[in-house]
């Protein structure tokens, strides 16, 4: 069904155990077709993602854009293949909050809360025509108020091209990896009903059944 593919690929990993040993299930999800391939490895690592991308390439599938949560191993593999990369803004906002709080669980207050809301306002932009106006407003009229948070500002200017890449496409490119997050939750729930996986072959068989007989497009 390659002719029906959007070539907009969401990648992520979910985790389980086989005979008590950790396994990472790396999943490639086309926004039109659903799951198009997966790879099982001992951990979520760049080599495993490169193997997954290579399998897709050999099958004649080259994505026009990859959407991910920005895990370091994904960033490395995407850089190796030079794919356009849309970062998940949900995970970026989580990272932003961590950068603006001293300890996990702390609430944002004062200027930290205002800076968070200003950056969120930009990341949530829905039309590319609105993006430039927001960026100019933030750079020329607001940024100087938050100079005490220079590392956060540097981080923002570094990630903004990848956070808003989806606005450049005529096709509908999601700005989060939530589609695959939902699927990962369903996989974990199904594995739990088996009360553990006894072999990697059993895990492969379970995934093949799930992906073949169920429509996981949301």
PDB file of C-alpha atoms in Angstrom:
ATOM      1  CA  UNK A   1       0.000   0.000   0.000  1.00  0.00           C
ATOM      2  CA  UNK A   2       2.931   2.344  -0.551  1.00  0.00           C
ATOM      3  CA  UNK A   3       0.883   4.461  -2.946  1.00  0.00           C
ATOM      4  CA  UNK A   4      -1.527   5.283  -0.094  1.00  0.00           C
ATOM      5  CA  UNK A   5       1.171   6.321   2.374  1.00  0.00           C
ATOM      6  CA  UNK A   6       1.323   9.917   3.566  1.00  0.00           C
ATOM      7  CA  UNK A   7       5.114   9.517   4.051  1.00  0.00           C
ATOM      8  CA  UNK A   8       4.597  11.444   7.302  1.00  0.00           C
ATOM      9  CA  UNK A   9       6.181   9.140   9.838  1.00  0.00           C
ATOM     10  CA  UNK A  10       5.800   9.134  13.621  1.00  0.00           C
ATOM     11  CA  UNK A  11       8.450   7.157  15.503  1.00  0.00           C
ATOM     12  CA  UNK A  12       8.599   6.218  19.150  1.00  0.00           C
ATOM     13  CA  UNK A  13       9.438   3.324  21.452  1.00  0.00           C
ATOM     14  CA  UNK A  14       7.537   1.397  24.068  1.00  0.00           C
ATOM     15  CA  UNK A  15       9.055  -1.032  26.544  1.00  0.00           C
ATOM     16  CA  UNK A  16       8.387  -4.503  27.882  1.00  0.00           C
ATOM     17  CA  UNK A  17      10.259  -7.481  29.319  1.00  0.00           C
ATOM     18  CA  UNK A  18      10.995 -10.861  27.782  1.00  0.00           C
ATOM     19  CA  UNK A  19      11.885 -13.474  30.410  1.00  0.00           C
ATOM     20  CA  UNK A  20      12.599 -10.613  32.798  1.00  0.00           C
ATOM     21  CA  UNK A  21      14.978  -8.834  30.411  1.00  0.00           C
ATOM     22  CA  UNK A  22      14.274  -5.347  29.015  1.00  0.00           C
ATOM     23  CA  UNK A  23      13.159  -4.959  25.421  1.00  0.00           C
ATOM     24  CA  UNK A  24      12.411  -1.784  23.474  1.00  0.00           C
ATOM     25  CA  UNK A  25       9.827  -1.914  20.680  1.00  0.00           C
ATOM     26  CA  UNK A  26      10.590   0.830  18.160  1.00  0.00           C
ATOM     27  CA  UNK A  27       7.535   1.610  16.023  1.00  0.00           C
ATOM     28  CA  UNK A  28       7.195   3.451  12.703  1.00  0.00           C
ATOM     29  CA  UNK A  29       3.688   4.810  12.115  1.00  0.00           C
ATOM     30  CA  UNK A  30       2.511   6.376   8.854  1.00  0.00           C
ATOM     31  CA  UNK A  31      -0.342   8.844   9.415  1.00  0.00           C
ATOM     32  CA  UNK A  32      -2.358   7.275   6.575  1.00  0.00           C
ATOM     33  CA  UNK A  33      -1.453   3.596   6.855  1.00  0.00           C
ATOM     34  CA  UNK A  34      -0.870   3.140  10.574  1.00  0.00           C
ATOM     35  CA  UNK A  35       2.049   0.939  11.674  1.00  0.00           C
ATOM     36  CA  UNK A  36       4.364   0.262   8.731  1.00  0.00           C
ATOM     37  CA  UNK A  37       7.253  -1.436  10.567  1.00  0.00           C
ATOM     38  CA  UNK A  38       8.801  -2.062  13.975  1.00  0.00           C
ATOM     39  CA  UNK A  39      12.113  -3.160  15.456  1.00  0.00           C
ATOM     40  CA  UNK A  40      12.834  -4.925  18.748  1.00  0.00           C
ATOM     41  CA  UNK A  41      16.097  -4.203  20.554  1.00  0.00           C
ATOM     42  CA  UNK A  42      17.559  -4.357  24.042  1.00  0.00           C
ATOM     43  CA  UNK A  43      17.195  -0.586  24.458  1.00  0.00           C
ATOM     44  CA  UNK A  44      16.071   2.564  22.649  1.00  0.00           C
ATOM     45  CA  UNK A  45      19.263   3.470  20.788  1.00  0.00           C
ATOM     46  CA  UNK A  46      20.424   5.199  17.601  1.00  0.00           C
ATOM     47  CA  UNK A  47      21.607   1.966  15.953  1.00  0.00           C
ATOM     48  CA  UNK A  48      18.169   0.422  16.381  1.00  0.00           C
ATOM     49  CA  UNK A  49      16.445   3.461  14.851  1.00  0.00           C
ATOM     50  CA  UNK A  50      18.919   3.378  11.961  1.00  0.00           C
ATOM     51  CA  UNK A  51      18.027  -0.280  11.373  1.00  0.00           C
ATOM     52  CA  UNK A  52      14.340   0.645  11.356  1.00  0.00           C
ATOM     53  CA  UNK A  53      14.870   3.503   8.885  1.00  0.00           C
ATOM     54  CA  UNK A  54      17.020   1.236   6.692  1.00  0.00           C
ATOM     55  CA  UNK A  55      14.287  -1.412   6.550  1.00  0.00           C
ATOM     56  CA  UNK A  56      11.795   1.223   5.463  1.00  0.00           C
ATOM     57  CA  UNK A  57      14.190   2.562   2.835  1.00  0.00           C
ATOM     58  CA  UNK A  58      14.755  -0.928   1.418  1.00  0.00           C
ATOM     59  CA  UNK A  59      10.968  -1.356   1.214  1.00  0.00           C
ATOM     60  CA  UNK A  60      10.719   1.817  -0.880  1.00  0.00           C
ATOM     61  CA  UNK A  61       9.476   4.084   1.922  1.00  0.00           C
ATOM     62  CA  UNK A  62      11.254   7.422   2.436  1.00  0.00           C
ATOM     63  CA  UNK A  63       9.476   9.843   4.797  1.00  0.00           C
ATOM     64  CA  UNK A  64       8.952  13.477   3.853  1.00  0.00           C
ATOM     65  CA  UNK A  65       8.841  14.339   7.558  1.00  0.00           C
ATOM     66  CA  UNK A  66       9.484  12.467  10.810  1.00  0.00           C
ATOM     67  CA  UNK A  67       7.636  13.376  14.013  1.00  0.00           C
ATOM     68  CA  UNK A  68       9.131  12.331  17.343  1.00  0.00           C
ATOM     69  CA  UNK A  69       9.493  13.186  21.022  1.00  0.00           C
ATOM     70  CA  UNK A  70      13.131  14.173  20.459  1.00  0.00           C
ATOM     71  CA  UNK A  71      14.789  11.308  22.356  1.00  0.00           C
ATOM     72  CA  UNK A  72      18.549  11.555  21.877  1.00  0.00           C
ATOM     73  CA  UNK A  73      18.788   8.297  19.940  1.00  0.00           C
ATOM     74  CA  UNK A  74      16.054   9.437  17.522  1.00  0.00           C
ATOM     75  CA  UNK A  75      17.790  12.782  17.004  1.00  0.00           C
ATOM     76  CA  UNK A  76      21.024  10.983  16.139  1.00  0.00           C
ATOM     77  CA  UNK A  77      19.388   8.592  13.657  1.00  0.00           C
ATOM     78  CA  UNK A  78      17.345  11.351  11.993  1.00  0.00           C
ATOM     79  CA  UNK A  79      20.513  13.411  11.588  1.00  0.00           C
ATOM     80  CA  UNK A  80      22.226  10.408   9.959  1.00  0.00           C
ATOM     81  CA  UNK A  81      19.410  10.163   7.399  1.00  0.00           C
ATOM     82  CA  UNK A  82      18.935  13.934   7.088  1.00  0.00           C
ATOM     83  CA  UNK A  83      15.148  13.664   7.444  1.00  0.00           C
ATOM     84  CA  UNK A  84      13.057  16.797   8.110  1.00  0.00           C
ATOM     85  CA  UNK A  85      12.101  16.530  11.781  1.00  0.00           C
ATOM     86  CA  UNK A  86       9.037  17.850  13.604  1.00  0.00           C
ATOM     87  CA  UNK A  87       9.565  17.830  17.366  1.00  0.00           C
ATOM     88  CA  UNK A  88       6.576  16.945  19.536  1.00  0.00           C
ATOM     89  CA  UNK A  89       5.470  20.181  21.175  1.00  0.00           C
ATOM     90  CA  UNK A  90       3.894  18.303  24.096  1.00  0.00           C
ATOM     91  CA  UNK A  91       7.319  16.932  25.044  1.00  0.00           C
ATOM     92  CA  UNK A  92       8.968  20.295  24.344  1.00  0.00           C
ATOM     93  CA  UNK A  93       6.593  22.006  26.777  1.00  0.00           C
ATOM     94  CA  UNK A  94       7.406  19.365  29.379  1.00  0.00           C
ATOM     95  CA  UNK A  95      11.115  20.058  28.832  1.00  0.00           C
ATOM     96  CA  UNK A  96      10.492  23.803  29.059  1.00  0.00           C
ATOM     97  CA  UNK A  97       8.726  23.401  32.383  1.00  0.00           C
ATOM     98  CA  UNK A  98      11.633  21.362  33.743  1.00  0.00           C
ATOM     99  CA  UNK A  99      14.029  24.120  32.695  1.00  0.00           C
ATOM    100  CA  UNK A 100      11.933  26.763  34.479  1.00  0.00           C
ATOM    101  CA  UNK A 101      11.452  24.928  37.778  1.00  0.00           C
ATOM    102  CA  UNK A 102      14.050  24.178  40.416  1.00  0.00           C
ATOM    103  CA  UNK A 103      12.615  20.807  41.442  1.00  0.00           C
ATOM    104  CA  UNK A 104      10.188  18.286  39.878  1.00  0.00           C
ATOM    105  CA  UNK A 105       6.631  19.107  40.863  1.00  0.00           C
ATOM    106  CA  UNK A 106       7.276  22.808  41.484  1.00  0.00           C
ATOM    107  CA  UNK A 107       4.639  25.218  40.198  1.00  0.00           C
ATOM    108  CA  UNK A 108       5.541  27.962  37.752  1.00  0.00           C
ATOM    109  CA  UNK A 109       5.188  31.418  39.281  1.00  0.00           C
ATOM    110  CA  UNK A 110       6.036  35.023  38.403  1.00  0.00           C
ATOM    111  CA  UNK A 111       8.197  35.621  35.357  1.00  0.00           C
ATOM    112  CA  UNK A 112       8.787  31.882  34.933  1.00  0.00           C
ATOM    113  CA  UNK A 113       5.055  31.341  34.406  1.00  0.00           C
ATOM    114  CA  UNK A 114       4.821  34.287  31.989  1.00  0.00           C
ATOM    115  CA  UNK A 115       7.811  33.073  29.954  1.00  0.00           C
ATOM    116  CA  UNK A 116       6.299  29.587  29.772  1.00  0.00           C
ATOM    117  CA  UNK A 117       2.979  30.986  28.516  1.00  0.00           C
ATOM    118  CA  UNK A 118       4.694  33.204  25.902  1.00  0.00           C
ATOM    119  CA  UNK A 119       6.693  30.308  24.480  1.00  0.00           C
ATOM    120  CA  UNK A 120       3.645  28.028  24.570  1.00  0.00           C
ATOM    121  CA  UNK A 121       1.701  30.704  22.656  1.00  0.00           C
ATOM    122  CA  UNK A 122       4.303  30.532  19.883  1.00  0.00           C
ATOM    123  CA  UNK A 123       4.585  26.720  19.833  1.00  0.00           C
ATOM    124  CA  UNK A 124       0.790  26.394  19.548  1.00  0.00           C
ATOM    125  CA  UNK A 125       0.651  28.547  16.382  1.00  0.00           C
ATOM    126  CA  UNK A 126      -1.756  27.023  13.844  1.00  0.00           C
ATOM    127  CA  UNK A 127      -0.926  29.009  10.686  1.00  0.00           C
ATOM    128  CA  UNK A 128       2.495  29.814   9.272  1.00  0.00           C
ATOM    129  CA  UNK A 129       1.303  33.336   8.443  1.00  0.00           C
ATOM    130  CA  UNK A 130       0.891  34.013  12.173  1.00  0.00           C
ATOM    131  CA  UNK A 131       4.284  32.640  13.180  1.00  0.00           C
ATOM    132  CA  UNK A 132       6.483  35.511  11.975  1.00  0.00           C
ATOM    133  CA  UNK A 133       4.351  38.106  13.768  1.00  0.00           C
ATOM    134  CA  UNK A 134       4.558  36.155  17.029  1.00  0.00           C
ATOM    135  CA  UNK A 135       8.313  35.622  16.711  1.00  0.00           C
ATOM    136  CA  UNK A 136       8.957  39.308  15.977  1.00  0.00           C
ATOM    137  CA  UNK A 137       6.758  40.375  18.892  1.00  0.00           C
ATOM    138  CA  UNK A 138       8.579  38.050  21.284  1.00  0.00           C
ATOM    139  CA  UNK A 139      12.052  38.983  20.023  1.00  0.00           C
ATOM    140  CA  UNK A 140      11.602  42.756  19.852  1.00  0.00           C
ATOM    141  CA  UNK A 141       9.153  43.546  22.646  1.00  0.00           C
ATOM    142  CA  UNK A 142       9.232  40.768  25.256  1.00  0.00           C
ATOM    143  CA  UNK A 143      12.507  38.861  25.213  1.00  0.00           C
ATOM    144  CA  UNK A 144      14.512  41.526  27.057  1.00  0.00           C
ATOM    145  CA  UNK A 145      12.247  41.107  30.112  1.00  0.00           C
ATOM    146  CA  UNK A 146      13.487  37.527  30.520  1.00  0.00           C
ATOM    147  CA  UNK A 147      17.238  38.016  30.072  1.00  0.00           C
ATOM    148  CA  UNK A 148      17.797  36.408  33.480  1.00  0.00           C
ATOM    149  CA  UNK A 149      16.659  33.159  31.823  1.00  0.00           C
ATOM    150  CA  UNK A 150      19.208  33.275  28.996  1.00  0.00           C
ATOM    151  CA  UNK A 151      19.727  29.452  28.868  1.00  0.00           C
ATOM    152  CA  UNK A 152      15.977  28.973  28.354  1.00  0.00           C
ATOM    153  CA  UNK A 153      15.913  31.635  25.626  1.00  0.00           C
ATOM    154  CA  UNK A 154      18.887  29.996  23.888  1.00  0.00           C
ATOM    155  CA  UNK A 155      17.086  26.642  24.062  1.00  0.00           C
ATOM    156  CA  UNK A 156      13.939  28.216  22.593  1.00  0.00           C
ATOM    157  CA  UNK A 157      15.713  29.775  19.607  1.00  0.00           C
ATOM    158  CA  UNK A 158      17.454  26.464  18.982  1.00  0.00           C
ATOM    159  CA  UNK A 159      14.293  24.316  18.908  1.00  0.00           C
ATOM    160  CA  UNK A 160      11.793  26.694  17.299  1.00  0.00           C
ATOM    161  CA  UNK A 161      12.548  25.638  13.661  1.00  0.00           C
ATOM    162  CA  UNK A 162      11.855  21.984  14.535  1.00  0.00           C
ATOM    163  CA  UNK A 163       8.858  22.802  16.712  1.00  0.00           C
ATOM    164  CA  UNK A 164       7.062  24.659  13.911  1.00  0.00           C
ATOM    165  CA  UNK A 165       8.183  22.675  10.863  1.00  0.00           C
ATOM    166  CA  UNK A 166       4.679  21.198  10.446  1.00  0.00           C
ATOM    167  CA  UNK A 167       3.383  24.631   9.425  1.00  0.00           C
ATOM    168  CA  UNK A 168       5.505  24.474   6.251  1.00  0.00           C
ATOM    169  CA  UNK A 169       3.669  21.487   4.776  1.00  0.00           C
ATOM    170  CA  UNK A 170       0.529  21.449   2.675  1.00  0.00           C
ATOM    171  CA  UNK A 171      -0.056  17.950   4.032  1.00  0.00           C
ATOM    172  CA  UNK A 172      -1.363  17.605   7.558  1.00  0.00           C
ATOM    173  CA  UNK A 173       1.705  16.996   9.704  1.00  0.00           C
ATOM    174  CA  UNK A 174       0.913  16.427  13.401  1.00  0.00           C
ATOM    175  CA  UNK A 175       2.813  18.599  15.869  1.00  0.00           C
ATOM    176  CA  UNK A 176       2.811  15.893  18.544  1.00  0.00           C
ATOM    177  CA  UNK A 177       3.580  12.176  18.697  1.00  0.00           C
ATOM    178  CA  UNK A 178       0.312  11.537  20.560  1.00  0.00           C
ATOM    179  CA  UNK A 179      -1.029   9.162  17.888  1.00  0.00           C
ATOM    180  CA  UNK A 180       1.785   6.745  18.642  1.00  0.00           C
ATOM    181  CA  UNK A 181       1.640   7.385  22.390  1.00  0.00           C
ATOM    182  CA  UNK A 182      -1.967   6.140  22.326  1.00  0.00           C
ATOM    183  CA  UNK A 183      -0.933   3.036  20.400  1.00  0.00           C
ATOM    184  CA  UNK A 184       1.896   2.328  22.840  1.00  0.00           C
ATOM    185  CA  UNK A 185      -0.609   2.386  25.682  1.00  0.00           C
ATOM    186  CA  UNK A 186      -2.763  -0.193  23.926  1.00  0.00           C
ATOM    187  CA  UNK A 187       0.245  -2.446  23.281  1.00  0.00           C
ATOM    188  CA  UNK A 188       1.193  -2.340  26.968  1.00  0.00           C
ATOM    189  CA  UNK A 189      -2.386  -3.153  27.969  1.00  0.00           C
ATOM    190  CA  UNK A 190      -2.487  -6.145  25.606  1.00  0.00           C
ATOM    191  CA  UNK A 191       0.905  -7.462  26.769  1.00  0.00           C
ATOM    192  CA  UNK A 192      -0.285  -7.179  30.378  1.00  0.00           C
ATOM    193  CA  UNK A 193      -3.163  -9.574  29.652  1.00  0.00           C
ATOM    194  CA  UNK A 194      -0.590 -12.204  28.613  1.00  0.00           C
ATOM    195  CA  UNK A 195       1.043 -11.994  32.063  1.00  0.00           C
ATOM    196  CA  UNK A 196       4.482 -11.672  30.562  1.00  0.00           C
ATOM    197  CA  UNK A 197       6.183 -12.593  27.290  1.00  0.00           C
ATOM    198  CA  UNK A 198       8.077 -15.881  27.315  1.00  0.00           C
ATOM    199  CA  UNK A 199      10.237 -15.344  24.217  1.00  0.00           C
ATOM    200  CA  UNK A 200      11.152 -12.741  21.648  1.00  0.00           C
ATOM    201  CA  UNK A 201       9.451 -14.885  18.994  1.00  0.00           C
ATOM    202  CA  UNK A 202       6.222 -14.705  20.994  1.00  0.00           C
ATOM    203  CA  UNK A 203       6.585 -10.925  21.175  1.00  0.00           C
ATOM    204  CA  UNK A 204       7.051 -10.731  17.386  1.00  0.00           C
ATOM    205  CA  UNK A 205       3.983 -12.896  16.823  1.00  0.00           C
ATOM    206  CA  UNK A 206       1.859 -10.802  19.175  1.00  0.00           C
ATOM    207  CA  UNK A 207       2.901  -7.542  17.487  1.00  0.00           C
ATOM    208  CA  UNK A 208       2.287  -8.946  14.003  1.00  0.00           C
ATOM    209  CA  UNK A 209      -1.226  -9.992  15.009  1.00  0.00           C
ATOM    210  CA  UNK A 210      -1.962  -6.635  16.612  1.00  0.00           C
ATOM    211  CA  UNK A 211      -0.698  -4.603  13.692  1.00  0.00           C
ATOM    212  CA  UNK A 212      -2.213  -6.804  10.983  1.00  0.00           C
ATOM    213  CA  UNK A 213      -5.728  -7.316  12.313  1.00  0.00           C
ATOM    214  CA  UNK A 214      -6.347  -4.019  14.095  1.00  0.00           C
ATOM    215  CA  UNK A 215      -6.728  -0.597  12.533  1.00  0.00           C
ATOM    216  CA  UNK A 216      -4.655   1.625  14.798  1.00  0.00           C
ATOM    217  CA  UNK A 217      -5.294   4.828  12.862  1.00  0.00           C
ATOM    218  CA  UNK A 218      -6.963   7.392  15.119  1.00  0.00           C
TER     219      UNK A 218
END
